[in-house]
Amino acid sequence: MKKIDGRLVADHLQEELKTKVEALQAVGKNPTLAVVLVGEDPASKVYVGGKERTAKKLGMGSLRYDLPATSTQEEILEMVEKLNQDPEVHGILVQLPLPKGLDEKEVLEAIDKEKDVDCFHPYNLGKLFQGDESGFLPCTPHGVIKLLEYYDIEIEGKDVVIVGRSNIVGKPMFSLMLNRSATVTVVHSRTKDLAEKTKKADILVAAVGIAGFITKDMVKPGAVIVDVGINSIDGKLYGDVDKEVEEVASYMTPVPGGVGPMTITMLMDNTIKACK
Ligand code: NAD
């Protein structure tokens, strides 16, 4: 089994992004990401911190707005509108989940589609669904495609099975794979005979959120395994794929150090694109 090293690929791409940032700064532009964090969710704080650090590492502008958990829908929408109007801000990210009682859909749709670097706006997702990838692409599934490209893993004509149908991972992953002419199956919590389907995969993408969900007997020998899952148990991170799958896979992403570093990198890529 060959490891698909997300840190290595992310470092490589980030070097290219640094050069793009310098080129933009040379003509007086500074790609800037504004991150809005509502409330005190500890995991969200960690994610937001990572995004800020990477933006700074690449020499980009990074703005952070912390709003109290008691914020009203109107206050959050006002903040989004202020950032929409700010010409110095190129990308806006509202960290999810929002505290209970707030309407996430309304907030995400309020973000200017030209600054929607997380690619949650129906306009950008709709373009992707129509096979037009000229807009922003969702960071995690786009990161998966970049990993496969880096390792010269062919997608065209392959049987791809995606476990999970979320708007963040599963559904956009389906579009990106279909746009590259894979034959794609999406399986989920209501799928019958799930293992029969996963066993057909040349490329299996797991985005379930259950540690060790994919076991060796669910995988075709020689399959490429992409593990999107991040599950924290007693302070340690586990993917959705059981370690024993290494014995049968041809390539596999580790957790941590697989898809995770790519997600933040693709967010920076989108912000630089927005600035351009
Ligand atoms: P989600 O909870 O929104 O979706 C999970 C999906 O798994 C659902 O579509 C559901 O149908 C499916 N599912 C749940 N139980 C199942 C079962 N028993 N059998 C088959 N399918 C089942 O989660 P998400 O936001 O898509 O995230 C999935 C995982 O990926 C999580 O662990 C999350 O932390 C991780 N994630 C990682 C990154 C990254 O950067 N690496 C980014 C986003 C999400």
Short mmCIF file of C-alpha atoms and ligand atoms in Angstrom, two decimals:
data_model
loop_
_atom_site.label_atom_id
_atom_site.label_comp_id
_atom_site.label_asym_id
_atom_site.label_seq_id
_atom_site.Cartn_x
_atom_site.Cartn_y
_atom_site.Cartn_z
CA MET A 1 0.00 0.00 0.00
CA LYS A 2 1.26 3.44 -0.92
CA LYS A 3 0.44 6.33 1.41
CA ILE A 4 -1.20 9.38 -0.14
CA ASP A 5 0.62 12.09 1.80
CA GLY A 6 -1.70 15.08 2.17
CA ARG A 7 0.88 17.15 4.05
CA LEU A 8 3.43 16.72 1.27
CA VAL A 9 0.92 17.66 -1.45
CA ALA A 10 -0.44 20.59 0.60
CA ASP A 11 3.13 21.93 1.16
CA HIS A 12 3.83 21.64 -2.54
CA LEU A 13 0.62 23.49 -3.50
CA GLN A 14 1.17 26.12 -0.81
CA GLU A 15 4.58 26.97 -2.30
CA GLU A 16 2.79 27.67 -5.60
CA LEU A 17 0.14 29.72 -3.80
CA LYS A 18 2.83 31.82 -2.05
CA THR A 19 4.19 32.77 -5.48
CA LYS A 20 0.69 33.76 -6.62
CA VAL A 21 0.21 35.91 -3.49
CA GLU A 22 3.54 37.67 -4.13
CA ALA A 23 2.56 38.34 -7.75
CA LEU A 24 -0.73 39.90 -6.64
CA GLN A 25 1.00 41.99 -3.98
CA ALA A 26 3.43 43.26 -6.61
CA VAL A 27 0.45 44.86 -8.37
CA GLY A 28 -0.97 46.30 -5.13
CA LYS A 29 -3.49 43.56 -4.25
CA ASN A 30 -3.49 41.59 -1.03
CA PRO A 31 -5.69 38.45 -1.06
CA THR A 32 -7.62 38.64 2.19
CA LEU A 33 -9.81 36.10 3.94
CA ALA A 34 -12.35 37.20 6.56
CA VAL A 35 -13.48 34.50 8.98
CA VAL A 36 -16.57 34.95 11.13
CA LEU A 37 -16.87 32.79 14.24
CA VAL A 38 -20.13 32.90 16.17
CA GLY A 39 -19.99 31.47 19.70
CA GLU A 40 -17.42 29.38 21.54
CA ASP A 41 -17.53 25.90 19.93
CA PRO A 42 -14.06 24.47 20.77
CA ALA A 43 -13.69 22.48 17.51
CA SER A 44 -14.69 25.55 15.46
CA LYS A 45 -12.05 27.62 17.29
CA VAL A 46 -9.39 25.07 16.34
CA TYR A 47 -10.49 25.05 12.67
CA VAL A 48 -10.61 28.87 12.49
CA GLY A 49 -7.16 29.10 14.12
CA GLY A 50 -5.74 26.73 11.48
CA LYS A 51 -7.21 28.83 8.65
CA GLU A 52 -5.78 32.04 10.12
CA ARG A 53 -2.33 30.48 10.55
CA THR A 54 -2.23 29.16 6.97
CA ALA A 55 -3.33 32.53 5.52
CA LYS A 56 -0.54 34.25 7.46
CA LYS A 57 2.00 31.61 6.44
CA LEU A 58 1.21 32.33 2.80
CA GLY A 59 1.58 36.09 3.42
CA MET A 60 -2.13 36.73 2.80
CA GLY A 61 -4.41 39.08 4.70
CA SER A 62 -6.39 37.39 7.46
CA LEU A 63 -9.24 39.02 9.38
CA ARG A 64 -11.19 37.39 12.18
CA TYR A 65 -14.52 38.49 13.62
CA ASP A 66 -15.65 36.78 16.83
CA LEU A 67 -19.33 37.29 17.57
CA PRO A 68 -21.01 36.18 20.82
CA ALA A 69 -23.20 33.06 20.84
CA THR A 70 -26.11 35.35 21.76
CA SER A 71 -25.85 37.17 18.39
CA THR A 72 -29.12 37.54 16.50
CA GLN A 73 -29.69 36.49 12.89
CA GLU A 74 -29.81 40.20 11.94
CA GLU A 75 -26.44 40.93 13.59
CA ILE A 76 -24.76 38.10 11.67
CA LEU A 77 -26.39 39.18 8.40
CA GLU A 78 -25.19 42.77 9.06
CA MET A 79 -21.63 41.50 9.56
CA VAL A 80 -21.81 39.49 6.30
CA GLU A 81 -23.15 42.53 4.44
CA LYS A 82 -20.34 44.73 5.82
CA LEU A 83 -17.78 42.21 4.54
CA ASN A 84 -19.62 41.90 1.20
CA GLN A 85 -19.20 45.67 0.74
CA ASP A 86 -15.55 45.83 1.90
CA PRO A 87 -13.29 45.99 -1.19
CA GLU A 88 -10.30 44.86 0.91
CA VAL A 89 -12.01 41.52 1.70
CA HIS A 90 -11.89 38.90 -1.06
CA GLY A 91 -13.15 35.79 0.71
CA ILE A 92 -15.74 35.38 3.46
CA LEU A 93 -16.08 32.27 5.56
CA VAL A 94 -18.73 31.87 8.26
CA GLN A 95 -17.63 28.95 10.41
CA LEU A 96 -20.33 26.31 10.86
CA PRO A 97 -22.16 25.15 12.85
CA LEU A 98 -23.86 28.35 13.98
CA PRO A 99 -25.37 28.27 17.50
CA LYS A 100 -28.84 26.71 17.72
CA GLY A 101 -31.74 28.87 16.60
CA LEU A 102 -29.82 30.65 13.82
CA ASP A 103 -30.67 30.07 10.15
CA GLU A 104 -27.43 28.83 8.52
CA LYS A 105 -28.96 28.65 5.06
CA GLU A 106 -29.96 32.32 5.09
CA VAL A 107 -26.49 33.36 6.31
CA LEU A 108 -24.68 31.31 3.65
CA GLU A 109 -26.91 32.65 0.88
CA ALA A 110 -26.24 36.23 2.06
CA ILE A 111 -22.52 35.87 1.27
CA ASP A 112 -21.63 37.57 -2.03
CA LYS A 113 -21.20 34.69 -4.51
CA GLU A 114 -17.94 36.32 -5.69
CA LYS A 115 -16.57 36.03 -2.12
CA ASP A 116 -18.00 32.57 -1.36
CA VAL A 117 -14.63 30.85 -0.89
CA ASP A 118 -16.12 27.99 1.14
CA CYS A 119 -18.43 27.32 -1.84
CA PHE A 120 -21.64 26.89 0.13
CA HIS A 121 -23.68 29.33 -1.97
CA PRO A 122 -26.32 27.64 -4.19
CA TYR A 123 -24.99 29.60 -7.20
CA ASN A 124 -21.48 28.12 -6.95
CA LEU A 125 -22.75 24.64 -6.08
CA GLY A 126 -25.26 24.87 -8.97
CA LYS A 127 -22.47 25.74 -11.42
CA LEU A 128 -20.46 22.74 -10.26
CA PHE A 129 -23.53 20.53 -10.66
CA GLN A 130 -23.89 21.74 -14.27
CA GLY A 131 -20.29 20.73 -14.98
CA ASP A 132 -18.93 24.30 -14.95
CA GLU A 133 -15.88 24.37 -12.67
CA SER A 134 -14.85 27.95 -13.47
CA GLY A 135 -16.22 29.24 -10.14
CA PHE A 136 -15.21 28.32 -6.60
CA LEU A 137 -14.99 24.61 -5.82
CA PRO A 138 -15.83 23.13 -2.41
CA CYS A 139 -12.56 22.84 -0.49
CA THR A 140 -12.61 19.27 0.87
CA PRO A 141 -13.75 17.41 -2.27
CA HIS A 142 -11.54 19.63 -4.45
CA GLY A 143 -8.64 18.71 -2.16
CA VAL A 144 -9.42 15.02 -2.77
CA ILE A 145 -9.22 15.56 -6.55
CA LYS A 146 -5.88 17.37 -6.17
CA LEU A 147 -4.50 14.44 -4.12
CA LEU A 148 -5.52 11.91 -6.78
CA GLU A 149 -4.04 14.11 -9.54
CA TYR A 150 -0.74 14.48 -7.65
CA TYR A 151 -0.39 10.67 -7.46
CA ASP A 152 -1.44 10.24 -11.13
CA ILE A 153 -4.48 8.18 -10.12
CA GLU A 154 -6.83 8.07 -13.06
CA ILE A 155 -10.49 8.92 -12.47
CA GLU A 156 -12.00 8.65 -15.96
CA GLY A 157 -14.00 5.45 -16.42
CA LYS A 158 -13.33 4.28 -12.86
CA ASP A 159 -16.00 3.00 -10.49
CA VAL A 160 -16.07 5.53 -7.67
CA VAL A 161 -18.13 4.89 -4.55
CA ILE A 162 -18.72 7.76 -2.12
CA VAL A 163 -19.97 6.93 1.37
CA GLY A 164 -21.93 9.94 2.66
CA ARG A 165 -24.23 12.44 0.95
CA SER A 166 -23.65 15.71 2.84
CA ASN A 167 -23.73 19.09 1.07
CA ILE A 168 -20.14 19.72 2.23
CA VAL A 169 -18.50 16.49 1.09
CA GLY A 170 -20.59 13.72 -0.48
CA LYS A 171 -22.71 15.65 -3.00
CA PRO A 172 -19.98 17.95 -4.40
CA MET A 173 -17.61 14.96 -4.47
CA PHE A 174 -20.18 13.23 -6.68
CA SER A 175 -20.20 16.18 -9.12
CA LEU A 176 -16.41 16.50 -9.26
CA MET A 177 -16.05 12.77 -9.96
CA LEU A 178 -18.84 12.72 -12.54
CA ASN A 179 -17.36 15.80 -14.28
CA ARG A 180 -14.18 13.71 -14.66
CA SER A 181 -16.16 10.85 -16.25
CA ALA A 182 -16.10 8.39 -13.39
CA THR A 183 -19.05 6.08 -12.85
CA VAL A 184 -20.20 7.28 -9.46
CA THR A 185 -22.30 5.61 -6.77
CA VAL A 186 -23.26 7.50 -3.62
CA VAL A 187 -24.17 5.34 -0.63
CA HIS A 188 -25.52 6.59 2.70
CA SER A 189 -27.24 5.67 5.95
CA ARG A 190 -30.32 4.21 4.19
CA THR A 191 -28.40 2.18 1.59
CA LYS A 192 -29.19 -1.55 1.43
CA ASP A 193 -26.30 -4.03 1.10
CA LEU A 194 -23.75 -1.22 1.48
CA ALA A 195 -20.70 -3.53 1.49
CA GLU A 196 -21.78 -5.06 -1.84
CA LYS A 197 -21.54 -1.56 -3.32
CA THR A 198 -18.31 -0.43 -1.64
CA LYS A 199 -16.65 -3.68 -2.82
CA LYS A 200 -17.17 -2.58 -6.44
CA ALA A 201 -15.14 0.63 -5.96
CA ASP A 202 -11.89 1.28 -7.77
CA ILE A 203 -11.79 4.51 -5.75
CA LEU A 204 -13.63 4.58 -2.42
CA VAL A 205 -14.23 7.91 -0.66
CA ALA A 206 -15.39 7.64 2.94
CA ALA A 207 -17.13 10.67 4.47
CA VAL A 208 -19.34 9.18 7.15
CA GLY A 209 -18.13 10.49 10.50
CA ILE A 210 -17.88 7.06 12.17
CA ALA A 211 -14.40 5.86 13.20
CA GLY A 212 -13.31 2.64 11.49
CA PHE A 213 -16.61 2.31 9.57
CA ILE A 214 -14.98 0.89 6.41
CA THR A 215 -13.46 -2.50 7.14
CA LYS A 216 -11.23 -4.76 5.04
CA ASP A 217 -14.12 -7.01 3.92
CA MET A 218 -15.87 -3.96 2.36
CA VAL A 219 -12.99 -3.14 0.02
CA LYS A 220 -11.92 -4.60 -3.33
CA PRO A 221 -8.22 -5.60 -3.29
CA GLY A 222 -6.17 -2.91 -5.06
CA ALA A 223 -8.72 -0.13 -4.48
CA VAL A 224 -7.68 3.48 -3.84
CA ILE A 225 -9.01 4.59 -0.45
CA VAL A 226 -9.67 8.23 0.41
CA ASP A 227 -10.58 8.76 4.06
CA VAL A 228 -12.27 12.11 4.65
CA GLY A 229 -13.48 11.28 8.17
CA ILE A 230 -12.14 13.06 11.22
CA ASN A 231 -13.31 11.46 14.45
CA SER A 232 -11.85 12.47 17.79
CA ILE A 233 -11.79 9.74 20.45
CA ASP A 234 -10.03 10.45 23.77
CA GLY A 235 -8.09 13.28 22.17
CA LYS A 236 -6.83 11.11 19.28
CA LEU A 237 -7.97 11.46 15.65
CA TYR A 238 -9.31 8.52 13.66
CA GLY A 239 -10.60 8.30 10.11
CA ASP A 240 -13.67 6.47 8.83
CA VAL A 241 -11.48 3.67 7.46
CA ASP A 242 -10.17 0.86 9.64
CA LYS A 243 -6.38 0.51 9.71
CA GLU A 244 -6.59 -3.12 8.47
CA VAL A 245 -7.76 -1.78 5.07
CA GLU A 246 -4.07 -0.89 4.47
CA GLU A 247 -3.54 -4.63 3.86
CA VAL A 248 -5.71 -4.63 0.71
CA ALA A 249 -5.62 -1.03 -0.62
CA SER A 250 -3.25 0.08 -3.39
CA TYR A 251 -3.21 3.70 -2.15
CA MET A 252 -4.66 5.16 1.03
CA THR A 253 -4.86 8.55 2.77
CA PRO A 254 -3.91 8.59 6.47
CA VAL A 255 -5.81 10.43 9.21
CA PRO A 256 -4.44 12.84 10.23
CA GLY A 257 -2.22 14.02 7.37
CA GLY A 258 -4.40 13.03 4.42
CA VAL A 259 -7.39 15.06 3.26
CA GLY A 260 -7.32 17.51 6.20
CA PRO A 261 -4.30 19.63 5.13
CA MET A 262 -5.75 19.84 1.61
CA THR A 263 -9.03 21.43 2.76
CA ILE A 264 -7.32 24.53 4.18
CA THR A 265 -5.01 24.75 1.16
CA MET A 266 -7.96 24.78 -1.25
CA LEU A 267 -9.63 27.50 0.85
CA MET A 268 -6.54 29.67 0.33
CA ASP A 269 -6.57 28.78 -3.37
CA ASN A 270 -10.19 30.01 -3.60
CA THR A 271 -9.33 33.25 -1.75
CA ILE A 272 -6.47 33.99 -4.16
CA LYS A 273 -8.83 33.23 -7.06
CA ALA A 274 -11.40 35.65 -5.57
CA CYS A 275 -8.75 38.38 -5.31
CA LYS A 276 -7.68 37.86 -8.94
P1 NAD B 1 -22.41 14.58 7.80
O1 NAD B 1 -22.73 14.07 9.17
O2 NAD B 1 -23.07 15.80 7.30
O3 NAD B 1 -22.70 13.41 6.74
C1 NAD B 1 -22.37 12.08 7.01
C2 NAD B 1 -22.94 11.19 5.92
O4 NAD B 1 -22.66 9.85 6.25
C3 NAD B 1 -24.45 11.32 5.75
O5 NAD B 1 -24.73 11.67 4.42
C4 NAD B 1 -24.99 9.96 6.09
O6 NAD B 1 -25.99 9.51 5.16
C5 NAD B 1 -23.79 9.05 6.00
N1 NAD B 1 -23.89 8.03 7.02
C6 NAD B 1 -24.07 8.19 8.35
N2 NAD B 1 -24.17 6.99 8.95
C7 NAD B 1 -24.05 6.07 7.99
C8 NAD B 1 -24.08 4.65 7.98
N3 NAD B 1 -24.27 3.95 9.10
N4 NAD B 1 -23.94 4.03 6.80
C9 NAD B 1 -23.75 4.71 5.66
N5 NAD B 1 -23.69 6.06 5.60
C10 NAD B 1 -23.86 6.72 6.76
O7 NAD B 1 -20.83 14.70 7.77
P2 NAD B 1 -19.84 15.47 6.75
O8 NAD B 1 -19.85 16.91 7.07
O9 NAD B 1 -20.03 15.02 5.36
O10 NAD B 1 -18.46 14.87 7.29
C11 NAD B 1 -18.16 13.48 7.23
C12 NAD B 1 -16.85 13.24 7.94
O11 NAD B 1 -15.83 13.95 7.27
C13 NAD B 1 -16.81 13.72 9.38
O12 NAD B 1 -15.98 12.85 10.12
C14 NAD B 1 -16.16 15.08 9.29
O13 NAD B 1 -15.49 15.46 10.46
C15 NAD B 1 -15.18 14.83 8.16
N6 NAD B 1 -14.80 16.04 7.40
C16 NAD B 1 -13.48 16.19 7.18
C17 NAD B 1 -13.04 17.27 6.45
C18 NAD B 1 -11.58 17.40 6.17
O14 NAD B 1 -11.10 18.49 5.91
N7 NAD B 1 -10.84 16.29 6.18
C19 NAD B 1 -13.94 18.22 5.96
C20 NAD B 1 -15.31 18.01 6.18
C21 NAD B 1 -15.72 16.90 6.92
#
